[in-house]
mmCIF file of C-alpha atoms in Angstrom:
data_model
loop_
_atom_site.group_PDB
_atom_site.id
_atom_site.type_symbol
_atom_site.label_atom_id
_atom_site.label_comp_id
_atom_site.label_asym_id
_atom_site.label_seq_id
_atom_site.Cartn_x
_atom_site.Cartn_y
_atom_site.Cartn_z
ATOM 1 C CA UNK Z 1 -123.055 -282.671 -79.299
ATOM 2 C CA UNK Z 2 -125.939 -284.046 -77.647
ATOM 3 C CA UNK Z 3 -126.727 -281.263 -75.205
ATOM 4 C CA UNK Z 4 -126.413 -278.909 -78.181
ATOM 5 C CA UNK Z 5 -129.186 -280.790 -80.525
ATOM 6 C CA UNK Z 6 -131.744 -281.245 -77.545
ATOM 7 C CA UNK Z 7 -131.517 -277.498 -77.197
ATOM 8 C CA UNK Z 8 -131.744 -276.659 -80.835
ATOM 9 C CA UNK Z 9 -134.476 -278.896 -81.127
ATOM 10 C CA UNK Z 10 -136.415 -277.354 -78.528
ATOM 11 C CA UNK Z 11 -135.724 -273.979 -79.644
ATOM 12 C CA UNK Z 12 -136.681 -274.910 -83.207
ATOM 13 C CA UNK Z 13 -139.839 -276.466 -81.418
ATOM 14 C CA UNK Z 14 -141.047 -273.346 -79.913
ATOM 15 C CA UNK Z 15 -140.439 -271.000 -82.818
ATOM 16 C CA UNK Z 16 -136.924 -269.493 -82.221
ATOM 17 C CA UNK Z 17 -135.428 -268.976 -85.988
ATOM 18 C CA UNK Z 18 -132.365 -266.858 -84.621
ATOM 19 C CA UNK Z 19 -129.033 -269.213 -83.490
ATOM 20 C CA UNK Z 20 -126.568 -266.715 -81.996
ATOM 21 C CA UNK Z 21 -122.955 -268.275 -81.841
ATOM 22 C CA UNK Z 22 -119.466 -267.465 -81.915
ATOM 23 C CA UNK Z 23 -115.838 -268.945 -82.628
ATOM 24 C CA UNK Z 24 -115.064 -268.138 -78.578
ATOM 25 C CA UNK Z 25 -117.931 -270.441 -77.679
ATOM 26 C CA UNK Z 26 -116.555 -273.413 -78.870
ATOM 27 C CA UNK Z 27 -119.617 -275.094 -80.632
ATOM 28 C CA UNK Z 28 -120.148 -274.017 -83.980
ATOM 29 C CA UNK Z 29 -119.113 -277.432 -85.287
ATOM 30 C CA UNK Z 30 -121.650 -278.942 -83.248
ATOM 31 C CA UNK Z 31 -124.127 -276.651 -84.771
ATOM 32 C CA UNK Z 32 -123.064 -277.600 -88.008
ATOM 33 C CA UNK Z 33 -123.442 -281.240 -87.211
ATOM 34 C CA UNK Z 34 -126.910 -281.383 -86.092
ATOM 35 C CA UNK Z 35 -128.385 -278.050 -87.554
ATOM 36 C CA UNK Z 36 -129.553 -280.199 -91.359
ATOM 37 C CA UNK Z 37 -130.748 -282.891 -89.522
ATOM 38 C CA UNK Z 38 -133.275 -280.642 -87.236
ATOM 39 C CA UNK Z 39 -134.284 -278.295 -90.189
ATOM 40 C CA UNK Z 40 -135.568 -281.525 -92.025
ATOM 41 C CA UNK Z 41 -137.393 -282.407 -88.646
ATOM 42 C CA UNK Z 42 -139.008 -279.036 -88.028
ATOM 43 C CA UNK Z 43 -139.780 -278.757 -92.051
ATOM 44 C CA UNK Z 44 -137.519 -275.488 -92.180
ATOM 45 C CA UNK Z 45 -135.340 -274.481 -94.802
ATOM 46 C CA UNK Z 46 -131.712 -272.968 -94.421
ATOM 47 C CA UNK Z 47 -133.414 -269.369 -95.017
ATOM 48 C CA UNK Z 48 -135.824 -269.907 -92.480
ATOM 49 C CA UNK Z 49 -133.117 -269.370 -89.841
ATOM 50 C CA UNK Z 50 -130.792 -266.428 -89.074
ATOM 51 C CA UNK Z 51 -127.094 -267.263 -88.150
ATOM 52 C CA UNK Z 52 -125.327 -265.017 -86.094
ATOM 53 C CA UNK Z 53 -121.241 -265.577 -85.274
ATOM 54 C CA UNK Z 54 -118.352 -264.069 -84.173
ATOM 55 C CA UNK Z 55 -114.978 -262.792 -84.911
ATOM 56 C CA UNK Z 56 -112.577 -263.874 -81.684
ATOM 57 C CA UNK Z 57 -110.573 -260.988 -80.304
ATOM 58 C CA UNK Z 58 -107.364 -263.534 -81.204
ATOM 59 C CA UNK Z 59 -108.469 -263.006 -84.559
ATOM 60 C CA UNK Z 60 -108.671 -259.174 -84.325
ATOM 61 C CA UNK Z 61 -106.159 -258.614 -87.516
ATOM 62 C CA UNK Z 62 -106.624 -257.643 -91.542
ATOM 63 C CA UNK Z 63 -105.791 -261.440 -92.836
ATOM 64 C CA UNK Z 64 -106.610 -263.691 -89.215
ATOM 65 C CA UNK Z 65 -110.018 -261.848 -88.948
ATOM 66 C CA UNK Z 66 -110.671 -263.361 -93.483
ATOM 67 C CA UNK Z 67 -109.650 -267.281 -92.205
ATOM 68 C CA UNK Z 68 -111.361 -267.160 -89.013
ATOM 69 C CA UNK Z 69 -114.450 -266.399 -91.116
ATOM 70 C CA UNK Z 70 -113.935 -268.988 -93.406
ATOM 71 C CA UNK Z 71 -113.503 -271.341 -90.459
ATOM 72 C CA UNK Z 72 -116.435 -270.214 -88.643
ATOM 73 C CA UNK Z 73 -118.395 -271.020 -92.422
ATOM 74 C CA UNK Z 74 -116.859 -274.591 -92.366
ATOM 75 C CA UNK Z 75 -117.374 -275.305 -88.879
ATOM 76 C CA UNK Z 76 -121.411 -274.628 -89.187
ATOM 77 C CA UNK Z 77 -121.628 -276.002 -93.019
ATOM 78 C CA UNK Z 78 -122.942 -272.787 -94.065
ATOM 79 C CA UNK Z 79 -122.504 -271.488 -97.301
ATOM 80 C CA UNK Z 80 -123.456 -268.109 -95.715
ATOM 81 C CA UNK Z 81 -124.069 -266.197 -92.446
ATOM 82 C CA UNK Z 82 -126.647 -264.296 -92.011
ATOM 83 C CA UNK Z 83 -124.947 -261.609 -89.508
ATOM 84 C CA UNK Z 84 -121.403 -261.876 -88.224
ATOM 85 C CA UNK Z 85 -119.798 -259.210 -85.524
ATOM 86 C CA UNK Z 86 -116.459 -258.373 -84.284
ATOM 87 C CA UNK Z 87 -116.515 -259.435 -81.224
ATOM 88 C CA UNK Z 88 -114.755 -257.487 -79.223
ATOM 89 C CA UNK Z 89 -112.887 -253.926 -80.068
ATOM 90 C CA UNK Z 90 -109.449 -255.293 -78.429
ATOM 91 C CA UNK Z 91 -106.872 -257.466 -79.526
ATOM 92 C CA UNK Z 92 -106.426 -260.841 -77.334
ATOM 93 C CA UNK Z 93 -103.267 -260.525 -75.300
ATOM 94 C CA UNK Z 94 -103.067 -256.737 -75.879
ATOM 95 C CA UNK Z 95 -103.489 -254.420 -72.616
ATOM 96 C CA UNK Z 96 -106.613 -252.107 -73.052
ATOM 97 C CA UNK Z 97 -104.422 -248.690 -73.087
ATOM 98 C CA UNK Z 98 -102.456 -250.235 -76.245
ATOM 99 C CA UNK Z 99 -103.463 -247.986 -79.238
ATOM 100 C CA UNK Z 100 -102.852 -251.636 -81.195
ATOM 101 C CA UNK Z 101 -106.074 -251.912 -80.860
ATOM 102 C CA UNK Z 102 -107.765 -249.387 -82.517
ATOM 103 C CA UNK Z 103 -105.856 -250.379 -85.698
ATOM 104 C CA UNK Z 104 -106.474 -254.066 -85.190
ATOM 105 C CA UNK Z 105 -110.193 -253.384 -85.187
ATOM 106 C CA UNK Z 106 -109.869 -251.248 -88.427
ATOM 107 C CA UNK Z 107 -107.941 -253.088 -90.327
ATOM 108 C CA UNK Z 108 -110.392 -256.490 -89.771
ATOM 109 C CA UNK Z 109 -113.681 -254.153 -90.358
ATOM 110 C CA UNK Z 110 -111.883 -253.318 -93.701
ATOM 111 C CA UNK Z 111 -110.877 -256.691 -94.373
ATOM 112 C CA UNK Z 112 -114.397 -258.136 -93.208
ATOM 113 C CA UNK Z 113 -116.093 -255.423 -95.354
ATOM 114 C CA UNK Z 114 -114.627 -256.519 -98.571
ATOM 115 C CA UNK Z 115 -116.693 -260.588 -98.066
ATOM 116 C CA UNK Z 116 -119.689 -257.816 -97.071
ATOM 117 C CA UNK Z 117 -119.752 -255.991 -100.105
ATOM 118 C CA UNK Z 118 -119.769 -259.222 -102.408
ATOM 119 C CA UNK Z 119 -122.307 -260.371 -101.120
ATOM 120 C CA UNK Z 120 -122.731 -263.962 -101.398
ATOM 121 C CA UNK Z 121 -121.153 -265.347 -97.490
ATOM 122 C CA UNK Z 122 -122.193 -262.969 -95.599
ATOM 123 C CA UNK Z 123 -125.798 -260.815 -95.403
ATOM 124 C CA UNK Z 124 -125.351 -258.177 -92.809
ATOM 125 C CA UNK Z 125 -121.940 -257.087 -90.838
ATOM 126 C CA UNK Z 126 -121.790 -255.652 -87.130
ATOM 127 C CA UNK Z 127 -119.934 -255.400 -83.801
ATOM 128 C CA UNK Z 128 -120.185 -256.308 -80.452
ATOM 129 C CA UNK Z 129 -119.766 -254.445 -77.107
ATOM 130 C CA UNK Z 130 -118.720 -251.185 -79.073
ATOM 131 C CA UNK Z 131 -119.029 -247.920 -76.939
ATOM 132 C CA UNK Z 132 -119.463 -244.902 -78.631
ATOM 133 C CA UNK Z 133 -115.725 -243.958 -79.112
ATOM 134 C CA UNK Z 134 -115.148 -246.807 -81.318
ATOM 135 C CA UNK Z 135 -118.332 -246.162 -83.061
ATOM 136 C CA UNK Z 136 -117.623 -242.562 -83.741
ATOM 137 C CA UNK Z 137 -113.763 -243.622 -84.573
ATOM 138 C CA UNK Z 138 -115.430 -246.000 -87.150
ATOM 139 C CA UNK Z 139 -116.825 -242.842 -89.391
ATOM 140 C CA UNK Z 140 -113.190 -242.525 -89.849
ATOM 141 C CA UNK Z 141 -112.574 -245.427 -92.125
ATOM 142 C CA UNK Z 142 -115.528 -247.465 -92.494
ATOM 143 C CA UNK Z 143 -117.279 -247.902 -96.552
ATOM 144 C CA UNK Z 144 -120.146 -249.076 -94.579
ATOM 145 C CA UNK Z 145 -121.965 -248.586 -90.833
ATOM 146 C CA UNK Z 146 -122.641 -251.434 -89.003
ATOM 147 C CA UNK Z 147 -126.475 -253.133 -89.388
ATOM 148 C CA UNK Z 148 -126.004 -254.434 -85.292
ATOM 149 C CA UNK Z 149 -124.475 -253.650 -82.569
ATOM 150 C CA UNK Z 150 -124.834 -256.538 -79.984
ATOM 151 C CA UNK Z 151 -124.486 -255.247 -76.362
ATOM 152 C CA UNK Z 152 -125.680 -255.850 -72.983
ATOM 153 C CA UNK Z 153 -128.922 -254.654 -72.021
ATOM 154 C CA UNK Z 154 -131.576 -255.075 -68.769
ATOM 155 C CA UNK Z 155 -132.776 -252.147 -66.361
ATOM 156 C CA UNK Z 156 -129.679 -252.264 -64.579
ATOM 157 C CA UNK Z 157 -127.442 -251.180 -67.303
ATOM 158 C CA UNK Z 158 -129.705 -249.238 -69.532
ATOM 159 C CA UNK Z 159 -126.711 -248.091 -72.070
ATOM 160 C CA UNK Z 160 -128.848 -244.894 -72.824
ATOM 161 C CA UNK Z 161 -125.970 -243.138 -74.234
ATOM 162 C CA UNK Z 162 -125.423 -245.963 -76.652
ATOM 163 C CA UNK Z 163 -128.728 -246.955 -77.557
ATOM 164 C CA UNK Z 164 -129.643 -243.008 -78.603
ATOM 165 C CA UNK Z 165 -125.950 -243.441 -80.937
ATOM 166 C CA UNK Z 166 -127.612 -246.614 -82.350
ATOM 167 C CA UNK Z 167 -130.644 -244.818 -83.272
ATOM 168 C CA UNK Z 168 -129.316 -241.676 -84.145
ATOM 169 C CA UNK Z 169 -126.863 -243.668 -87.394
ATOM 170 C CA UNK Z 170 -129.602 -246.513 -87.812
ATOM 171 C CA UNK Z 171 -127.922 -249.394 -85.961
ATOM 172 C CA UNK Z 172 -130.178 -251.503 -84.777
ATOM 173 C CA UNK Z 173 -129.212 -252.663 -80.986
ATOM 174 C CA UNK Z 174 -129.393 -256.414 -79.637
ATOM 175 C CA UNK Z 175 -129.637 -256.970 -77.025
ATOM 176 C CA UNK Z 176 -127.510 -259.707 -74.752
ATOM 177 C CA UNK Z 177 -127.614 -260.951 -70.436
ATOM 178 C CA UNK Z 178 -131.329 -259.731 -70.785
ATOM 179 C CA UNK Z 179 -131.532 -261.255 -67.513
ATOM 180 C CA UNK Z 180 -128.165 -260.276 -65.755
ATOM 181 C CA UNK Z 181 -126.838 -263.477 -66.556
ATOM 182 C CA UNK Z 182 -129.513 -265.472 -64.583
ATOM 183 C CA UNK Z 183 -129.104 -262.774 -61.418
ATOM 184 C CA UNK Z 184 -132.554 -261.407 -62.188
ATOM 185 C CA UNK Z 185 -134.911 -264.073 -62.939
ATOM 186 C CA UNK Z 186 -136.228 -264.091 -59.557
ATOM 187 C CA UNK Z 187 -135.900 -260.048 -58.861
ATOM 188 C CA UNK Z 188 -139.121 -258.996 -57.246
ATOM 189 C CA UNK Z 189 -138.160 -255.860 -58.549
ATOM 190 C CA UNK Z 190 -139.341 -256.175 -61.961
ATOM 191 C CA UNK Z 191 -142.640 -258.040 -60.877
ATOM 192 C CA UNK Z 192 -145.816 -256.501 -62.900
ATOM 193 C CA UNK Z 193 -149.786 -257.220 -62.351
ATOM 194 C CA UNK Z 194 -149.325 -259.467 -65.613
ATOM 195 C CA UNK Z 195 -149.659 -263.418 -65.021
ATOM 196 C CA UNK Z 196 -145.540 -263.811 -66.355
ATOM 197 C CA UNK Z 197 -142.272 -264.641 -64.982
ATOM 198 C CA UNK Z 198 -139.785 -262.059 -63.854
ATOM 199 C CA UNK Z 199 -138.037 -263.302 -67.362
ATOM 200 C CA UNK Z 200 -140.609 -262.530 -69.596
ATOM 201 C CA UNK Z 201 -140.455 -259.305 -68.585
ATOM 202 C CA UNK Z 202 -137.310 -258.581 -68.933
ATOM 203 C CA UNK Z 203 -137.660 -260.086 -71.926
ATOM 204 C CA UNK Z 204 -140.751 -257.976 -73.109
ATOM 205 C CA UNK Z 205 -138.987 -254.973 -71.998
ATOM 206 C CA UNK Z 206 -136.516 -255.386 -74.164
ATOM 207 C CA UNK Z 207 -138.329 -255.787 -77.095
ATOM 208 C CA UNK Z 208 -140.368 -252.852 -76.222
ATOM 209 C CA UNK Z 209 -137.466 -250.360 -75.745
ATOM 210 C CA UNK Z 210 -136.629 -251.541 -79.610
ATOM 211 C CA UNK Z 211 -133.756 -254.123 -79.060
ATOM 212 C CA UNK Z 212 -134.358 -257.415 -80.049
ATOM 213 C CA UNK Z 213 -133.218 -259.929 -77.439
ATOM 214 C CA UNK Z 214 -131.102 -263.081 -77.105
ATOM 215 C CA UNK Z 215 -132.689 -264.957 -74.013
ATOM 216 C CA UNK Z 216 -129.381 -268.001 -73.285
ATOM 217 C CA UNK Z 217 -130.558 -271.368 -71.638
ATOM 218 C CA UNK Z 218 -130.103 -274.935 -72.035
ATOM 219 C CA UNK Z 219 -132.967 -275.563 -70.443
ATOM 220 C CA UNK Z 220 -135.780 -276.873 -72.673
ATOM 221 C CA UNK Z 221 -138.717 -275.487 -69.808
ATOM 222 C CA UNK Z 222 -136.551 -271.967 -69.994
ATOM 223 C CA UNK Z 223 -136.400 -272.018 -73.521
ATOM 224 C CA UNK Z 224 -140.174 -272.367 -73.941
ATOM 225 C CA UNK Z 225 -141.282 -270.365 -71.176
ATOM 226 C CA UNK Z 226 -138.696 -267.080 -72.609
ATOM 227 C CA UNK Z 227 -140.548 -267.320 -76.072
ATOM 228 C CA UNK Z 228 -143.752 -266.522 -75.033
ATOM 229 C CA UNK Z 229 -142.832 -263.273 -74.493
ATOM 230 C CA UNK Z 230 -145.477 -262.060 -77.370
ATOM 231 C CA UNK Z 231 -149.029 -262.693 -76.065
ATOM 232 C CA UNK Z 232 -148.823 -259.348 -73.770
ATOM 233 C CA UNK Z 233 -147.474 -256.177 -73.443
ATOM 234 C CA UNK Z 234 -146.273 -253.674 -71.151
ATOM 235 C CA UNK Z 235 -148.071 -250.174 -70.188
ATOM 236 C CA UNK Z 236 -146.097 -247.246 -69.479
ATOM 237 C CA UNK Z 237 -146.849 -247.420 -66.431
ATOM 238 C CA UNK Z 238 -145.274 -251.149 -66.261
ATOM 239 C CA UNK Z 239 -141.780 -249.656 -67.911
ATOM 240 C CA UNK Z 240 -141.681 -246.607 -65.664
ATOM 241 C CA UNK Z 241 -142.085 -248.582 -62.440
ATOM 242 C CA UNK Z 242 -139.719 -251.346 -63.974
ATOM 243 C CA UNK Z 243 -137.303 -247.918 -64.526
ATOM 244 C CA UNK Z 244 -137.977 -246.545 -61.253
ATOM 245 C CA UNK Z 245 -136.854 -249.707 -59.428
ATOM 246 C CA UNK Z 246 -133.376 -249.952 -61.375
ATOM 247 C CA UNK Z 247 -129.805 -250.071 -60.160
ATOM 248 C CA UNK Z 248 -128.009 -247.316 -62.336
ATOM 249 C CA UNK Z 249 -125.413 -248.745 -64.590
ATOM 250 C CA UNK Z 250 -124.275 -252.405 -63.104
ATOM 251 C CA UNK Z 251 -122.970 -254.336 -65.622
ATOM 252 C CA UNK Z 252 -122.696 -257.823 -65.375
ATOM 253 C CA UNK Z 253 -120.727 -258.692 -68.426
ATOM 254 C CA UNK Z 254 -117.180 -257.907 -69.632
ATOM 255 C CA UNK Z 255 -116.813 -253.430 -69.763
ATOM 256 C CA UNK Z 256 -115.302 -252.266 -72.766
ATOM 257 C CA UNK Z 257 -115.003 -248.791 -71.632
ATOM 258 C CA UNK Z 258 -111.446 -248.625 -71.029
ATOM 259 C CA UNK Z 259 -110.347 -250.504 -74.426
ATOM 260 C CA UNK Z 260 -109.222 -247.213 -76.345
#
């Protein structure tokens, strides 16, 4: 609880007003504890923050996938989210070449669609580490697209293929392990002639190829130093040199390719 409120207190300091969570991460009843108590601190109303969680691939079925979002609402003492995502397009405990997967992930997109379309708990619906076969497959049987589609994302996995889907049917892509999970912060690589931290420019990169970006620490120092990401920006000469010096395609997250 306590690590959790010093870092949503600091983020909350600096400006953040995006809290990206999920049922897999195990703290979205800590959110809910001290989340009230920090908006009164930092003056901010429930509207002035957007709530992102997730469905857990456990949950990855037509009825689990409606009570694991009504958990998820209880557990942060939200009457609403502002985005929630599928997390993942396979079923826990399900082998990637089991085709009980693709119906899992239609049948809870239906049944998550349905609390979409009323409108009241939940503002905008999306998925998570999607690759453009389940995307396409979605056309299929979806009443609506998804608004997000949350994915990883630095100059070593550029997910070109994806991103061009993305803009091609209006999802907007966000952008997650913005710094390879930590493995790039101190790449000499991605050094510019601007005064900022290998960080912030990964950061500012990804906000200038379109994605917005969800920079993780617990950190307070971090926290601060990735949100002032804003005061400069990056020529095209910076991103082509910053492209030029990339690793094609190494992923340091979890690869859905092979979930059919």
């Amino acid at each position: 609880m306590e690590e959790v409120e010093v870092v949503l207190d600091a983020a909350l300091e600096c400006g953040y007003r995006l809290i990206d969570t999920a049922s897999v991460y195990r703290n979205e009843h800590l959110i809910g504890e001290c989340l009230p108590k920090l908006l009164t601190k930092h003056n901010l109303k429930r509207e002035d923050i957007f709530i992102t969680t997730k469905l857990s691939p456990k949950h990855l079925d037509e009825d689990l996938a409606l009570s694991a979002f009504e958990e998820s609402l209880q557990k942060l003492q939200l009457d609403y989210v502002d985005l929630y995502l599928i997390h993942w397009p396979g079923r826990k405990g399900k082998k990637v070449d089991d085709p009980i997967n693709q119906r899992c992930r239609m049948e809870a997109w239906k049944s998550l669609e349905k609390i979409y379309m009323e409108g009241r708990k939940m503002k905008h619906l999306g998925v998570s580490n999607y690759t453009i076969q389940h995307l396409e497959e979605m056309k299929s049987y979806t009443n609506i697209f998804p608004d997000v589609l949350q994915s990883e994302l630095h100059p070593d996995y550029l997910n070109s293929k994806v991103i061009d889907f993305c803009k091609s049917n209006n999802i907007h892509y966000q952008a997650y392990s913005s710094l390879g999970q930590g493995s790039l912060v101190s790449d000499e690589r991605f050094m510019t002639s601007h005064n900022k931290s290998v960080a912030q420019i990964l950061l500012r990169w990804g906000l200038q190829r379109g994605s917005s970006v969800l920079p993780k620490s617990t950190n307070p120092s971090h926290i601060r130093e990735n949100f002032l990401i804003n005061d400069f920006h990056l020529s095209a000469d910076d991103l082509q040199l910053i492209t030029d010096r990339s690793h094609s395609n190494h992923k340091f997250a979890w690869d859905s390719i092979h979930v059919v």
